[in-house]
Amino acid sequence: MIAPHDDLRTPHDDLLAPADKPLAPLPARRDPRGDIVLGAVVIALFVLGVWLVARLPAPGLSWWTVAIAATCSSACGLVGCYLVLRKMSLLGDAISHAVLPGIALAFFVSGEITGVPIFLGAMALGVLTTLLTQALRDYGNVPEDTGMGIVYTALFAAGVILVQVGARQVDLDPGCVLYGMLDMAALNTTRVFGVEVPHSIVTLGIALVTTLAFIAALWKELKIASFDAGLATAMGFRAMLIHYLLMAVVAGVTVASFEAVGSILVVAMLIVPGATAHLLTDRLGWMLAWSVVVSLLSALFGYALSRWLNVNVAGTMAVVAGTQFALAVFLAPRHGLLVKWLASVRLSLRIVGEDVVARLYRHEEAATGAAFDATQGGDGEPQSVWQRWRRSWAIASLVNSGLVRRAADGTLLLTAAGRQVGRSIVRAHRLWESYLERHFELPLDHVHEPAERIEHYLGPELQTQLAEQLAEPEQDPHGRAIPPS
Amino acid sequence: MSVLDIHDMTVAYHRRPVLWDVDLVLEEPRLVGVLGPNGAGKSTLVKAVLGLAPMAHGTVRVFGEPVERVRKRIGYVPQRESVDWDFPVSVLDVVLMGTYGRLGWCRRPGPRERQLARECLAKVGMEDFERRQIGQLSGGQQQRTFLARALAQQADLYFMDEPMAGVDAATEHAIFTLLGELRKAGKTVVVVHHDLRTVEQYFDYVVLLNMRVVAAGPTNGAFTADTLRRTYGGRLSMLEAVGDAVEARERA
């Protein structure tokens, strides 16, 4: 019925694939080497981080602090993945600030600084922020980002005022609200099942478990609502409802994290692990797993760094997370800049090599018998060091792969395999020239250069199509024979 | 019992009507082409039926029931540009999404759903691509993936929003062969379409739209030079003027 692969255009990406090679067969799995290296690096980093922390003074306290930091950043990182995927990173920022008045009000009502009322207050404000932003957009004609900027700053400011008013009676420190006090968190302990544990780890542990349960229970609903909200709604999963639930969870996690990292740096914990994870994988499950890895490494190295520099832990955690993101941008196995750069170098080597083969083929075709130096550039144009180096490299790999051999006097000659490749490239070139002449009405002296570029991308299948469309031409516009395939 | 019954539907964005008083009844299974110029409200019509666009007025019944109660029997293919193709899911994941509606809340797809998804992928010739991340596909392959997902919905009434956008001629023909098979199997497919040249070849029913239904009926009767001229010959200036007036009044 539908022929598979018919619109798959993969330029054969290995150096000089034989001309009769069919379109690249599809690998069931992609090259795992990058992932294996990445895994090894991550394990080594974990060992290094654990070793660093273990060498710090007062290891007991250190481990509790690291555990609090890790729980906090993992919970944030997991829920943050969905913010990143839904392109709502700034909504996370907004919510993390806007929950403050909810916390303050809940505190005034309940008189408790922790506990369920605080979470309910925060979650209500989280949903309210989302609602207000949407209402401003829909009914107030305020663009979404402007609305968000107004709503969250106003709510946050109201929260700061409430906290300052409240702080006259109680110990609610605005500095702690902004930056958190992870260093102190491990000292404030409570007894759970007869074990003395920091209070924060209980709160954050509940937040982490709740987040995991939320994601596990609504795994497919979150996936479809994040990917295709229209279809989700059309199927009866109200995308808006899922959106509000997610925002409530974001608000809850944010509040649980306040004591540890404060309301400003919690944004880094929400967004950076997810953004980094997205660069490292292209499966949702793995993305969540990677976000936890990034969070854990941030906690380990952030804590070690903060002890070493004697500064706020949340700050160093955010810096470590940001560093991991920067590394991922450059070194990610599939989407990293380094891999893309290497691929483009490989492609340019292939093109240079094919040009050499094509020139040798044309020389043979002309059969002048004159000596011919294919090691030089095409039109005698001056060449940079990089171009000369690239040409030598390309020729060396041509010799290596048996397409070209060196004669006794050092000149290059095509082998039988090389001749086939050369014929295919020249055929592609001349077919494309004919196509341009037919359809573009270009003057004859304009068709060579475009064909010189396109010839490297016309595989056997496209060549056949072109030849069919042009009614099997025998000559190109310059009157040269088009070699058979 | 009619397949689709839209009665006096008006759709408004920010109070301004963009689709006026649509009356449309499909009595039997059809392969329907929804045609009209840019901004005519073709996508809006589909979205309003599905409850994705605000209906200011009117009722929609599908198989004689409100849409809310028959969602499992309705399939939807949104415009390709409406989703983020960098999303970290594989082709099979996307097709599996088609089975979510029947599963309902909190139940995960199992081996049976996987089997169904693979069969649907095979029907569109994409079985070799199931492990690919969707961003690595060509435009035509992405469209086929969406089509496979719709097949996995196992619906009786499909809405497809420009499933031919960005596909090559061969894929377009293959997709319509498949839609024809659905039609023969007693399903109704409503397709928002752009290319007037292929209408008579593909559709047995057309809806010509330009802010209102200009003509609707079996292709050989409703798709004429006259109806086309009325559909594509500019907006009705009166509708524009009244729309302006409504918007101005409602705003003031």
mmCIF file of N, CA, C and O in Angstrom, chain A residues 33 44 73 89 99-100 116 139 148 153 171 213 226-227 245 290 297 322 337 356 385 436 451 458 462 479:
data_model
loop_
_atom_site.group_PDB
_atom_site.id
_atom_site.type_symbol
_atom_site.label_atom_id
_atom_site.label_comp_id
_atom_site.label_asym_id
_atom_site.label_seq_id
_atom_site.Cartn_x
_atom_site.Cartn_y
_atom_site.Cartn_z
ATOM 1 N N ARG A 33 27.490 3.868 22.018
ATOM 2 C CA ARG A 33 28.797 4.178 22.612
ATOM 3 C C ARG A 33 28.773 5.467 23.420
ATOM 4 O O ARG A 33 29.303 5.543 24.522
ATOM 5 N N ALA A 44 31.782 7.726 37.669
ATOM 6 C CA ALA A 44 33.036 8.259 38.203
ATOM 7 C C ALA A 44 32.779 9.536 39.001
ATOM 8 O O ALA A 44 33.342 9.741 40.081
ATOM 9 N N SER A 73 16.376 18.607 45.424
ATOM 10 C CA SER A 73 16.626 18.867 44.007
ATOM 11 C C SER A 73 16.026 17.770 43.127
ATOM 12 O O SER A 73 15.612 18.043 41.998
ATOM 13 N N SER A 89 8.860 27.000 31.691
ATOM 14 C CA SER A 89 9.878 27.172 32.715
ATOM 15 C C SER A 89 9.607 28.416 33.558
ATOM 16 O O SER A 89 9.760 28.406 34.776
ATOM 17 N N VAL A 99 3.772 31.783 45.586
ATOM 18 C CA VAL A 99 3.189 31.007 46.688
ATOM 19 C C VAL A 99 3.417 31.670 48.043
ATOM 20 O O VAL A 99 2.786 31.310 49.031
ATOM 21 N N LEU A 100 4.316 32.660 48.066
ATOM 22 C CA LEU A 100 4.693 33.239 49.360
ATOM 23 C C LEU A 100 3.507 33.764 50.178
ATOM 24 O O LEU A 100 3.394 33.431 51.362
ATOM 25 N N VAL A 116 0.557 20.723 56.954
ATOM 26 C CA VAL A 116 -0.384 20.650 55.839
ATOM 27 C C VAL A 116 -0.947 22.018 55.428
ATOM 28 O O VAL A 116 -1.010 22.321 54.240
ATOM 29 N N TYR A 139 -9.056 37.612 28.979
ATOM 30 C CA TYR A 139 -10.071 38.653 29.138
ATOM 31 C C TYR A 139 -9.479 40.047 29.226
ATOM 32 O O TYR A 139 -10.162 41.023 29.010
ATOM 33 N N MET A 148 2.125 37.176 33.420
ATOM 34 C CA MET A 148 2.851 36.379 34.398
ATOM 35 C C MET A 148 3.779 37.268 35.219
ATOM 36 O O MET A 148 3.845 37.177 36.440
ATOM 37 N N THR A 153 5.100 38.988 40.464
ATOM 38 C CA THR A 153 5.801 39.997 41.270
ATOM 39 C C THR A 153 4.859 40.603 42.290
ATOM 40 O O THR A 153 5.245 40.811 43.445
ATOM 41 N N ASP A 171 9.697 34.054 64.180
ATOM 42 C CA ASP A 171 10.959 33.962 63.472
ATOM 43 C C ASP A 171 10.734 33.522 62.029
ATOM 44 O O ASP A 171 10.743 32.349 61.715
ATOM 45 N N ALA A 213 4.600 9.633 43.049
ATOM 46 C CA ALA A 213 3.288 8.992 42.951
ATOM 47 C C ALA A 213 2.421 9.696 41.913
ATOM 48 O O ALA A 213 1.736 9.053 41.113
ATOM 49 N N SER A 226 1.032 16.953 27.791
ATOM 50 C CA SER A 226 2.201 17.788 27.536
ATOM 51 C C SER A 226 2.542 17.795 26.055
ATOM 52 O O SER A 226 2.982 18.798 25.512
ATOM 53 N N PHE A 227 2.358 16.661 25.405
ATOM 54 C CA PHE A 227 2.738 16.559 23.995
ATOM 55 C C PHE A 227 1.673 17.153 23.090
ATOM 56 O O PHE A 227 1.977 17.898 22.156
ATOM 57 N N LEU A 245 -3.366 20.536 38.015
ATOM 58 C CA LEU A 245 -2.809 19.558 38.960
ATOM 59 C C LEU A 245 -1.296 19.675 38.992
ATOM 60 O O LEU A 245 -0.665 19.690 40.057
ATOM 61 N N TRP A 290 17.506 11.020 34.117
ATOM 62 C CA TRP A 290 18.675 11.897 34.014
ATOM 63 C C TRP A 290 18.513 13.145 34.871
ATOM 64 O O TRP A 290 19.491 13.652 35.431
ATOM 65 N N LEU A 297 24.002 14.897 41.531
ATOM 66 C CA LEU A 297 25.353 15.423 41.367
ATOM 67 C C LEU A 297 25.432 16.874 41.847
ATOM 68 O O LEU A 297 26.420 17.278 42.461
ATOM 69 N N GLY A 322 24.181 24.453 36.775
ATOM 70 C CA GLY A 322 24.410 25.229 35.564
ATOM 71 C C GLY A 322 25.627 24.733 34.796
ATOM 72 O O GLY A 322 25.621 24.673 33.562
ATOM 73 N N LEU A 337 27.030 20.043 20.832
ATOM 74 C CA LEU A 337 27.681 20.804 19.764
ATOM 75 C C LEU A 337 28.883 20.054 19.210
ATOM 76 O O LEU A 337 29.156 20.085 18.015
ATOM 77 N N VAL A 356 37.583 14.674 -5.405
ATOM 78 C CA VAL A 356 38.821 14.128 -5.962
ATOM 79 C C VAL A 356 38.502 12.967 -6.892
ATOM 80 O O VAL A 356 38.991 12.900 -8.031
ATOM 81 N N VAL A 385 45.493 26.444 4.989
ATOM 82 C CA VAL A 385 46.138 25.270 5.588
ATOM 83 C C VAL A 385 45.088 24.195 5.873
ATOM 84 O O VAL A 385 45.276 23.014 5.606
ATOM 85 N N LEU A 436 18.402 21.370 -13.935
ATOM 86 C CA LEU A 436 18.400 22.823 -13.761
ATOM 87 C C LEU A 436 18.107 23.504 -15.091
ATOM 88 O O LEU A 436 17.341 24.466 -15.160
ATOM 89 N N ALA A 451 25.312 22.239 -9.346
ATOM 90 C CA ALA A 451 25.426 20.791 -9.486
ATOM 91 C C ALA A 451 26.604 20.268 -8.691
ATOM 92 O O ALA A 451 26.573 19.168 -8.139
ATOM 93 N N LEU A 458 22.830 13.205 -4.158
ATOM 94 C CA LEU A 458 21.916 12.461 -5.017
ATOM 95 C C LEU A 458 22.291 10.986 -5.027
ATOM 96 O O LEU A 458 23.184 10.572 -5.762
ATOM 97 N N LEU A 462 17.464 8.726 -6.094
ATOM 98 C CA LEU A 462 17.114 10.025 -6.663
ATOM 99 C C LEU A 462 17.627 10.152 -8.093
ATOM 100 O O LEU A 462 16.978 10.758 -8.944
ATOM 101 N N GLY A 479 26.701 19.131 -23.431
ATOM 102 C CA GLY A 479 26.950 18.186 -24.500
ATOM 103 C C GLY A 479 27.832 17.023 -24.100
ATOM 104 O O GLY A 479 28.297 16.254 -24.939
#
